[in-house]
Short mmCIF file of C-alpha atoms and ligand atoms in Angstrom, two decimals:
data_model
loop_
_atom_site.label_atom_id
_atom_site.label_comp_id
_atom_site.label_asym_id
_atom_site.label_seq_id
_atom_site.Cartn_x
_atom_site.Cartn_y
_atom_site.Cartn_z
CA MET N 1 -4.56 -174.05 62.91
CA ALA N 2 -2.15 -172.29 60.55
CA ARG N 3 1.42 -171.68 61.58
CA ILE N 4 2.69 -168.25 60.63
CA LEU N 5 6.38 -167.59 60.92
CA THR N 6 8.55 -164.58 60.37
CA GLY N 7 12.00 -163.35 61.28
CA ILE N 8 13.35 -159.89 61.66
CA GLN N 9 17.07 -159.22 61.48
CA SER N 10 18.81 -157.56 64.39
CA THR N 11 20.65 -154.94 62.42
CA GLY N 12 19.60 -151.99 64.62
CA THR N 13 16.79 -150.70 66.79
CA PRO N 14 13.58 -151.16 64.79
CA HIS N 15 12.51 -147.81 63.29
CA LEU N 16 9.05 -146.39 62.63
CA GLY N 17 9.01 -148.08 59.18
CA ASN N 18 9.76 -151.51 60.69
CA ILE N 19 7.17 -150.93 63.41
CA LEU N 20 4.31 -149.83 61.13
CA GLY N 21 5.29 -152.09 58.22
CA ALA N 22 6.20 -155.34 59.98
CA ILE N 23 5.82 -155.42 63.76
CA ILE N 24 2.28 -154.09 64.26
CA PRO N 25 0.82 -156.08 61.30
CA GLY N 26 2.67 -159.20 62.52
CA ILE N 27 1.21 -158.86 65.99
CA GLU N 28 -2.28 -158.34 64.52
CA LEU N 29 -1.88 -161.55 62.53
CA SER N 30 -0.72 -163.45 65.61
CA LYS N 31 -3.88 -162.40 67.45
CA GLN N 32 -6.20 -164.10 64.97
CA SER N 33 -7.50 -167.09 66.84
CA ASP N 34 -6.82 -169.66 64.11
CA ASN N 35 -3.13 -168.71 63.89
CA GLU N 36 -0.12 -169.82 65.86
CA ALA N 37 2.84 -167.50 65.42
CA PHE N 38 6.53 -168.35 65.41
CA PHE N 39 8.36 -165.00 65.45
CA PHE N 40 12.09 -164.86 65.84
CA ILE N 41 15.08 -162.58 65.76
CA ALA N 42 17.32 -163.54 62.85
CA ASP N 43 20.56 -162.74 64.64
CA LEU N 44 22.62 -165.35 62.75
CA HIS N 45 21.69 -163.62 59.50
CA SER N 46 22.85 -160.33 61.01
CA LEU N 47 26.39 -161.71 61.33
CA THR N 48 26.68 -161.48 57.54
CA GLN N 49 26.80 -157.70 58.07
CA ILE N 50 27.65 -156.93 61.70
CA LYS N 51 30.93 -158.06 63.16
CA SER N 52 30.76 -156.37 66.57
CA GLY N 53 29.48 -158.75 69.24
CA GLU N 54 28.45 -155.91 71.48
CA GLN N 55 26.49 -154.23 68.70
CA LEU N 56 24.85 -157.49 67.69
CA ARG N 57 23.75 -158.25 71.24
CA LYS N 58 22.39 -154.76 71.74
CA ASN N 59 20.45 -154.91 68.45
CA THR N 60 19.04 -158.30 69.37
CA TYR N 61 17.73 -157.00 72.69
CA ALA N 62 16.35 -153.86 71.03
CA THR N 63 14.52 -155.95 68.42
CA ALA N 64 13.11 -158.31 71.05
CA ALA N 65 12.13 -155.39 73.31
CA THR N 66 10.23 -153.77 70.43
CA TRP N 67 8.12 -156.88 69.77
CA LEU N 68 7.40 -157.21 73.47
CA ALA N 69 6.71 -153.48 74.01
CA PHE N 70 4.16 -153.59 71.19
CA GLY N 71 2.36 -156.43 72.91
CA PHE N 72 3.45 -159.64 71.19
CA ASP N 73 1.95 -162.33 73.43
CA THR N 74 4.65 -164.88 74.19
CA SER N 75 2.29 -167.01 76.26
CA THR N 76 0.23 -168.02 73.21
CA ASN N 77 2.94 -167.81 70.53
CA VAL N 78 6.57 -168.83 70.11
CA PHE N 79 9.16 -166.05 70.37
CA TYR N 80 12.83 -166.94 70.05
CA ARG N 81 16.31 -165.99 69.04
CA GLN N 82 17.64 -167.81 65.96
CA SER N 83 21.06 -168.32 67.57
CA ASP N 84 19.41 -170.21 70.46
CA VAL N 85 18.57 -172.93 67.95
CA ALA N 86 21.84 -172.51 66.01
CA ALA N 87 22.80 -176.18 66.36
CA GLU N 88 19.56 -177.31 64.74
CA VAL N 89 18.98 -174.58 62.17
CA CYS N 90 22.59 -174.55 60.92
CA GLN N 91 22.54 -178.33 60.67
CA LEU N 92 19.36 -178.22 58.63
CA ALA N 93 20.84 -175.46 56.47
CA TRP N 94 23.75 -177.78 55.64
CA PHE N 95 21.37 -180.48 54.44
CA LEU N 96 19.47 -177.91 52.38
CA ASN N 97 22.73 -176.57 50.90
CA CYS N 98 23.15 -179.95 49.28
CA TYR N 99 19.80 -179.55 47.51
CA THR N 100 20.36 -175.94 46.39
CA PRO N 101 21.65 -175.32 42.86
CA PHE N 102 24.53 -172.87 42.61
CA PRO N 103 22.85 -170.72 39.90
CA MET N 104 19.84 -170.16 42.16
CA LEU N 105 22.03 -168.61 44.82
CA SER N 106 24.09 -166.66 42.35
CA ASN N 107 20.89 -164.85 41.30
CA ALA N 108 19.93 -163.81 44.84
CA HIS N 109 19.32 -160.11 45.52
CA SER N 110 20.46 -160.58 49.09
CA PHE N 111 24.13 -160.46 48.21
CA LYS N 112 23.88 -158.50 44.96
CA ASP N 113 22.18 -155.55 46.70
CA LYS N 114 24.52 -155.51 49.65
CA SER N 115 27.88 -155.49 47.93
CA LYS N 116 29.41 -153.58 45.06
CA LYS N 117 32.06 -156.19 44.33
CA LEU N 118 32.15 -159.95 44.67
CA SER N 119 35.23 -159.89 46.88
CA ASP N 120 33.04 -158.21 49.56
CA VAL N 121 30.57 -161.10 49.56
CA ASN N 122 31.19 -163.51 52.42
CA ALA N 123 29.94 -167.08 52.02
CA GLY N 124 27.36 -166.43 54.75
CA LEU N 125 25.83 -163.68 52.64
CA PHE N 126 25.93 -165.94 49.60
CA THR N 127 24.12 -168.80 51.37
CA TYR N 128 21.82 -166.42 53.28
CA PRO N 129 18.72 -167.75 51.43
CA VAL N 130 19.50 -171.34 52.49
CA LEU N 131 19.62 -170.45 56.18
CA MET N 132 16.38 -168.57 55.65
CA ALA N 133 14.86 -171.66 54.02
CA ALA N 134 15.92 -173.69 57.09
CA ASP N 135 14.31 -171.02 59.31
CA ILE N 136 11.03 -171.58 57.52
CA ILE N 137 10.71 -175.23 56.53
CA GLY N 138 12.39 -176.37 59.74
CA TYR N 139 9.23 -175.34 61.57
CA ASP N 140 6.59 -176.55 59.10
CA ALA N 141 5.50 -172.96 58.54
CA ASP N 142 2.34 -172.51 56.46
CA PHE N 143 2.46 -168.74 55.99
CA VAL N 144 5.33 -166.28 56.03
CA PRO N 145 4.38 -162.59 56.22
CA VAL N 146 7.27 -160.54 54.81
CA GLY N 147 8.01 -157.44 52.79
CA LYS N 148 7.92 -157.68 49.00
CA ASP N 149 11.74 -157.58 49.01
CA GLN N 150 11.74 -161.09 50.53
CA GLN N 151 9.64 -162.68 47.81
CA GLN N 152 12.67 -164.10 45.99
CA HIS N 153 13.81 -165.78 49.21
CA LEU N 154 10.40 -167.33 49.67
CA GLU N 155 10.43 -168.65 46.11
CA MET N 156 13.86 -170.17 46.71
CA THR N 157 12.63 -171.74 49.96
CA LYS N 158 9.80 -173.43 48.07
CA ASP N 159 12.16 -174.62 45.32
CA ILE N 160 14.61 -176.10 47.83
CA ALA N 161 11.82 -177.81 49.79
CA SER N 162 10.24 -179.17 46.59
CA SER N 163 13.49 -180.54 45.32
CA PHE N 164 14.08 -182.39 48.61
CA ASN N 165 10.49 -183.66 48.60
CA TYR N 166 10.85 -184.80 44.99
CA ILE N 167 13.91 -186.89 45.79
CA HIS N 168 12.93 -188.23 49.21
CA GLY N 169 9.12 -188.06 49.26
CA GLU N 170 6.87 -185.64 51.19
CA THR N 171 8.97 -184.20 54.00
CA PHE N 172 8.61 -180.43 54.10
CA VAL N 173 5.50 -178.27 54.20
CA LEU N 174 5.65 -175.82 51.29
CA PRO N 175 5.26 -172.34 52.77
CA GLN N 176 3.30 -169.49 51.29
CA GLY N 177 4.52 -165.90 51.43
CA ILE N 178 2.06 -163.23 52.54
CA TYR N 179 2.88 -159.88 50.94
CA ASP N 180 0.24 -157.59 52.30
CA LYS N 181 -0.24 -154.83 49.76
CA ARG N 182 -2.19 -152.78 52.26
CA VAL N 183 0.87 -152.44 54.42
CA MET N 184 2.17 -148.99 53.89
CA ILE N 185 5.67 -148.01 52.83
CA VAL N 186 6.68 -145.54 55.48
CA PRO N 187 8.69 -142.63 54.08
CA GLY N 188 11.91 -141.55 55.77
CA THR N 189 12.98 -138.04 56.75
CA ASP N 190 14.17 -137.46 53.16
CA GLY N 191 11.03 -138.81 51.47
CA GLN N 192 12.62 -142.09 50.26
CA LYS N 193 11.51 -145.38 51.88
CA MET N 194 12.54 -145.29 55.53
CA SER N 195 15.50 -147.62 55.96
CA LYS N 196 18.47 -148.21 58.21
CA SER N 197 20.64 -148.22 55.10
CA TYR N 198 19.58 -144.71 54.04
CA ASN N 199 20.02 -143.24 57.51
CA ASN N 200 16.67 -141.48 57.12
CA PHE N 201 14.83 -143.24 59.92
CA ILE N 202 12.87 -142.15 62.96
CA ASP N 203 13.72 -144.08 66.11
CA ILE N 204 10.72 -143.61 68.40
CA PHE N 205 12.66 -145.05 71.34
CA LEU N 206 15.14 -142.19 71.52
CA SER N 207 14.91 -139.66 74.36
CA ASP N 208 12.37 -136.86 73.75
CA LYS N 209 15.13 -134.44 72.84
CA ALA N 210 16.89 -136.74 70.36
CA LEU N 211 13.58 -137.86 68.84
CA ARG N 212 12.50 -134.24 68.40
CA ASN N 213 15.82 -133.49 66.68
CA GLN N 214 15.31 -136.38 64.27
CA ILE N 215 11.81 -135.15 63.44
CA MET N 216 12.97 -131.56 62.98
CA LYS N 217 15.40 -132.86 60.32
CA ILE N 218 12.54 -133.99 58.06
CA GLU N 219 13.17 -132.38 54.68
CA THR N 220 10.54 -129.87 53.52
CA ASP N 221 10.42 -127.33 50.69
CA SER N 222 11.18 -123.64 51.06
CA THR N 223 7.63 -122.21 50.96
CA PRO N 224 7.75 -119.13 53.24
CA ILE N 225 5.79 -119.29 56.49
CA GLU N 226 3.34 -116.58 55.37
CA GLU N 227 2.22 -118.66 52.36
CA PRO N 228 -0.16 -121.65 52.33
CA LYS N 229 1.57 -124.99 51.93
CA ASN N 230 0.89 -128.11 49.92
CA PHE N 231 0.28 -131.01 52.29
CA GLU N 232 0.26 -133.55 49.45
CA SER N 233 3.96 -133.24 48.70
CA CYS N 234 5.06 -132.82 52.31
CA ASN N 235 6.97 -135.51 54.13
CA ALA N 236 6.06 -134.32 57.59
CA PHE N 237 2.39 -134.49 56.61
CA ALA N 238 2.77 -137.99 55.10
CA LEU N 239 4.20 -139.29 58.36
CA TYR N 240 1.60 -137.45 60.42
CA ALA N 241 -1.21 -138.93 58.30
CA LEU N 242 0.05 -142.48 58.92
CA LEU N 243 -0.47 -142.06 62.65
CA ALA N 244 -3.30 -139.56 63.05
CA ASP N 245 -7.05 -140.13 63.07
CA GLU N 246 -9.33 -138.57 60.44
CA GLY N 247 -10.22 -135.52 62.51
CA GLN N 248 -6.57 -134.77 63.19
CA ILE N 249 -5.70 -135.20 59.51
CA ASP N 250 -8.47 -132.80 58.41
CA LYS N 251 -7.31 -130.26 60.93
CA MET N 252 -3.73 -130.58 59.72
CA LYS N 253 -4.85 -130.03 56.11
CA THR N 254 -6.51 -126.78 57.22
CA ASN N 255 -3.33 -125.81 59.05
CA TYR N 256 -1.30 -126.29 55.87
CA ALA N 257 -3.67 -123.99 54.00
CA THR N 258 -3.36 -121.32 56.68
CA PRO N 259 -0.66 -118.65 56.22
CA GLY N 260 1.52 -118.41 59.31
CA TYR N 261 1.45 -122.17 59.96
CA GLY N 262 5.00 -123.32 59.27
CA TYR N 263 6.71 -126.66 58.75
CA GLY N 264 8.21 -126.28 62.22
CA HIS N 265 4.68 -126.32 63.66
CA ALA N 266 3.79 -129.41 61.62
CA LYS N 267 6.92 -131.23 62.80
CA GLN N 268 6.20 -130.29 66.40
CA ALA N 269 2.68 -131.71 65.94
CA LEU N 270 4.19 -134.92 64.56
CA PHE N 271 6.58 -135.16 67.51
CA ASP N 272 3.67 -134.65 69.97
CA LEU N 273 1.60 -137.27 68.16
CA ILE N 274 4.39 -139.87 68.22
CA CYS N 275 4.98 -139.25 71.94
CA GLU N 276 1.27 -139.57 72.70
CA LYS N 277 0.61 -142.53 70.42
CA PHE N 278 3.58 -144.61 71.59
CA LYS N 279 3.68 -143.46 75.20
CA THR N 280 3.32 -146.88 76.80
CA GLU N 281 5.47 -148.67 74.21
CA ARG N 282 8.34 -146.21 74.73
CA VAL N 283 8.21 -146.68 78.50
CA ARG N 284 7.95 -150.46 78.20
CA PHE N 285 10.83 -150.62 75.70
CA ASN N 286 13.11 -148.71 78.06
CA GLU N 287 12.09 -150.86 81.03
CA LEU N 288 12.95 -153.99 79.06
CA MET N 289 16.27 -152.58 77.86
CA GLU N 290 17.10 -151.89 81.52
CA ASN N 291 16.12 -155.43 82.41
CA THR N 292 17.47 -157.68 79.67
CA ASP N 293 17.15 -160.67 82.03
CA GLU N 294 13.42 -160.46 81.45
CA ILE N 295 13.96 -160.53 77.67
CA ASP N 296 16.30 -163.52 78.08
CA ARG N 297 13.73 -165.28 80.24
CA GLN N 298 11.01 -164.94 77.61
CA LEU N 299 13.35 -165.91 74.77
CA ALA N 300 14.52 -168.99 76.67
CA ILE N 301 10.95 -170.31 76.85
CA GLY N 302 10.56 -169.76 73.08
CA ALA N 303 13.91 -171.41 72.38
CA GLU N 304 12.74 -174.65 74.04
CA GLN N 305 9.55 -174.68 71.98
CA ALA N 306 11.39 -173.82 68.77
CA LYS N 307 14.00 -176.49 69.44
CA ALA N 308 11.34 -179.15 69.86
CA ALA N 309 9.68 -178.18 66.58
CA ILE N 310 12.83 -178.04 64.44
CA SER N 311 14.32 -181.19 66.01
CA SER N 312 11.37 -183.18 64.82
CA VAL N 313 11.78 -181.94 61.22
CA LEU N 314 15.54 -182.47 61.39
CA GLY N 315 14.96 -186.02 62.56
CA LYS N 316 12.87 -186.72 59.45
CA VAL N 317 15.54 -185.21 57.21
CA LYS N 318 18.31 -187.31 58.75
CA ASN N 319 16.19 -190.38 58.47
CA LYS N 320 15.44 -189.80 54.80
CA THR N 321 19.01 -188.93 53.87
CA GLY N 322 20.37 -192.04 55.57
CA TYR N 323 22.06 -190.64 58.66
P1 LIG A 401 15.71 -151.74 56.70
O1 LIG A 401 15.37 -151.28 55.30
O2 LIG A 401 15.65 -150.60 57.65
O3 LIG A 401 17.04 -152.48 56.76
P2 LIG A 401 14.57 -154.35 56.98
O4 LIG A 401 14.87 -154.69 55.55
O5 LIG A 401 15.40 -154.96 58.06
O6 LIG A 401 14.60 -152.75 57.15
O7 LIG A 401 13.03 -154.63 57.23
C1 LIG A 401 12.49 -155.34 58.33
C2 LIG A 401 10.99 -155.39 58.12
O8 LIG A 401 10.42 -154.06 58.16
C3 LIG A 401 10.57 -155.97 56.77
O9 LIG A 401 9.40 -156.75 56.96
C4 LIG A 401 10.25 -154.77 55.91
O10 LIG A 401 9.29 -155.05 54.92
C5 LIG A 401 9.71 -153.77 56.95
N1 LIG A 401 10.05 -152.39 56.56
C6 LIG A 401 11.29 -151.88 56.47
N2 LIG A 401 11.26 -150.56 56.09
C7 LIG A 401 9.95 -150.26 55.92
C8 LIG A 401 9.26 -149.06 55.52
N3 LIG A 401 9.90 -147.94 55.25
N4 LIG A 401 7.92 -149.12 55.45
C9 LIG A 401 7.25 -150.26 55.74
N5 LIG A 401 7.84 -151.41 56.11
C10 LIG A 401 9.17 -151.43 56.21
N1 LIG A 402 15.63 -162.11 55.43
C1 LIG A 402 14.62 -161.50 56.27
C2 LIG A 402 14.75 -159.97 56.19
O1 LIG A 402 15.83 -159.46 55.99
C3 LIG A 402 14.77 -161.96 57.71
C4 LIG A 402 14.53 -163.43 57.85
C5 LIG A 402 15.45 -164.40 58.15
C6 LIG A 402 13.28 -164.09 57.69
N2 LIG A 402 14.85 -165.61 58.20
C7 LIG A 402 13.53 -165.48 57.92
C8 LIG A 402 12.00 -163.62 57.38
C9 LIG A 402 12.48 -166.42 57.82
C10 LIG A 402 10.97 -164.59 57.30
C11 LIG A 402 11.22 -165.95 57.52
O2 LIG A 402 13.76 -159.27 56.39
#
């Protein structure tokens, strides 16, 4: 059985890009019978950016509720909050720090991309890749499905693990990143990659009215309503096509070619499709957000399992380093 592990930061409510690009494919992977999934909420990593406890807690619940609403099965997999194993994972990160060369960290995108000047870089952001390495090798993960942007972190994880293994003998499993090229890049309302940082996201868990407003803000060109429109360069169409079936897509192409069919109609169709497609997930998400005790209950079970796994690896590390 292969152990797949991934973490998702709690920097906001997961948007449509996160859902289609990471959460749904992750859940699919976890359902394959020869896999055991360790999925967690990387809320300690989020502290490098978010300094409001209330915000952090809310984001953590929203991230957990999204995984659960989309059907992640916590009875056959391990689902936990990184901070629930803080004692173990931060301890392991310290050991790994001592095997991580300074120049490796000083080349990391994680802090270079997030700050314009070095004085804005906190030490947590600088050592972010080491905590991530502890997240992975602390659980003997075989495969780590992540976005292409995380490839450098995975390479660093392998380097850190190899350097420890070289000095102390086989200790850590060397993980392999899975960068699924088939996973789509979901465009945002402005046509760039959908991202929290660009404020161009669609939050499917908003109320109908707020969700509709977000969708109506999708940028389109100024082709008049009485002229046919080009679906290929249209953002609203691109998003629609990611969710619709073939018949619906063909019909939408015909609509675009039909004078009198406007972008407002296309956006309304996208709104209707999102509501229909994610009907149960939206209800379930809101139920969970109203009942965070249920989220805590499920995460507490995962925390116990995660703790057992990482404690065993930490024990080996302490043993080998002479503690
Ligand atoms: P954001 O850019 O909004 O901060 P993150 O970097 O936190 O998103 O990404 C969390 C996960 O969601 C990653 O696995 C990432 O690859 C995936 N993801 C983020 N944005 C998109 C997108 N627009 N399309 C597809 N996948 C995405
Ligand atoms: N750095 C990852 C991201 O921003 C989140 C993360 C933290 C992670 N620890 C991890 C992903 C371990 C995979 C494995 O997307």
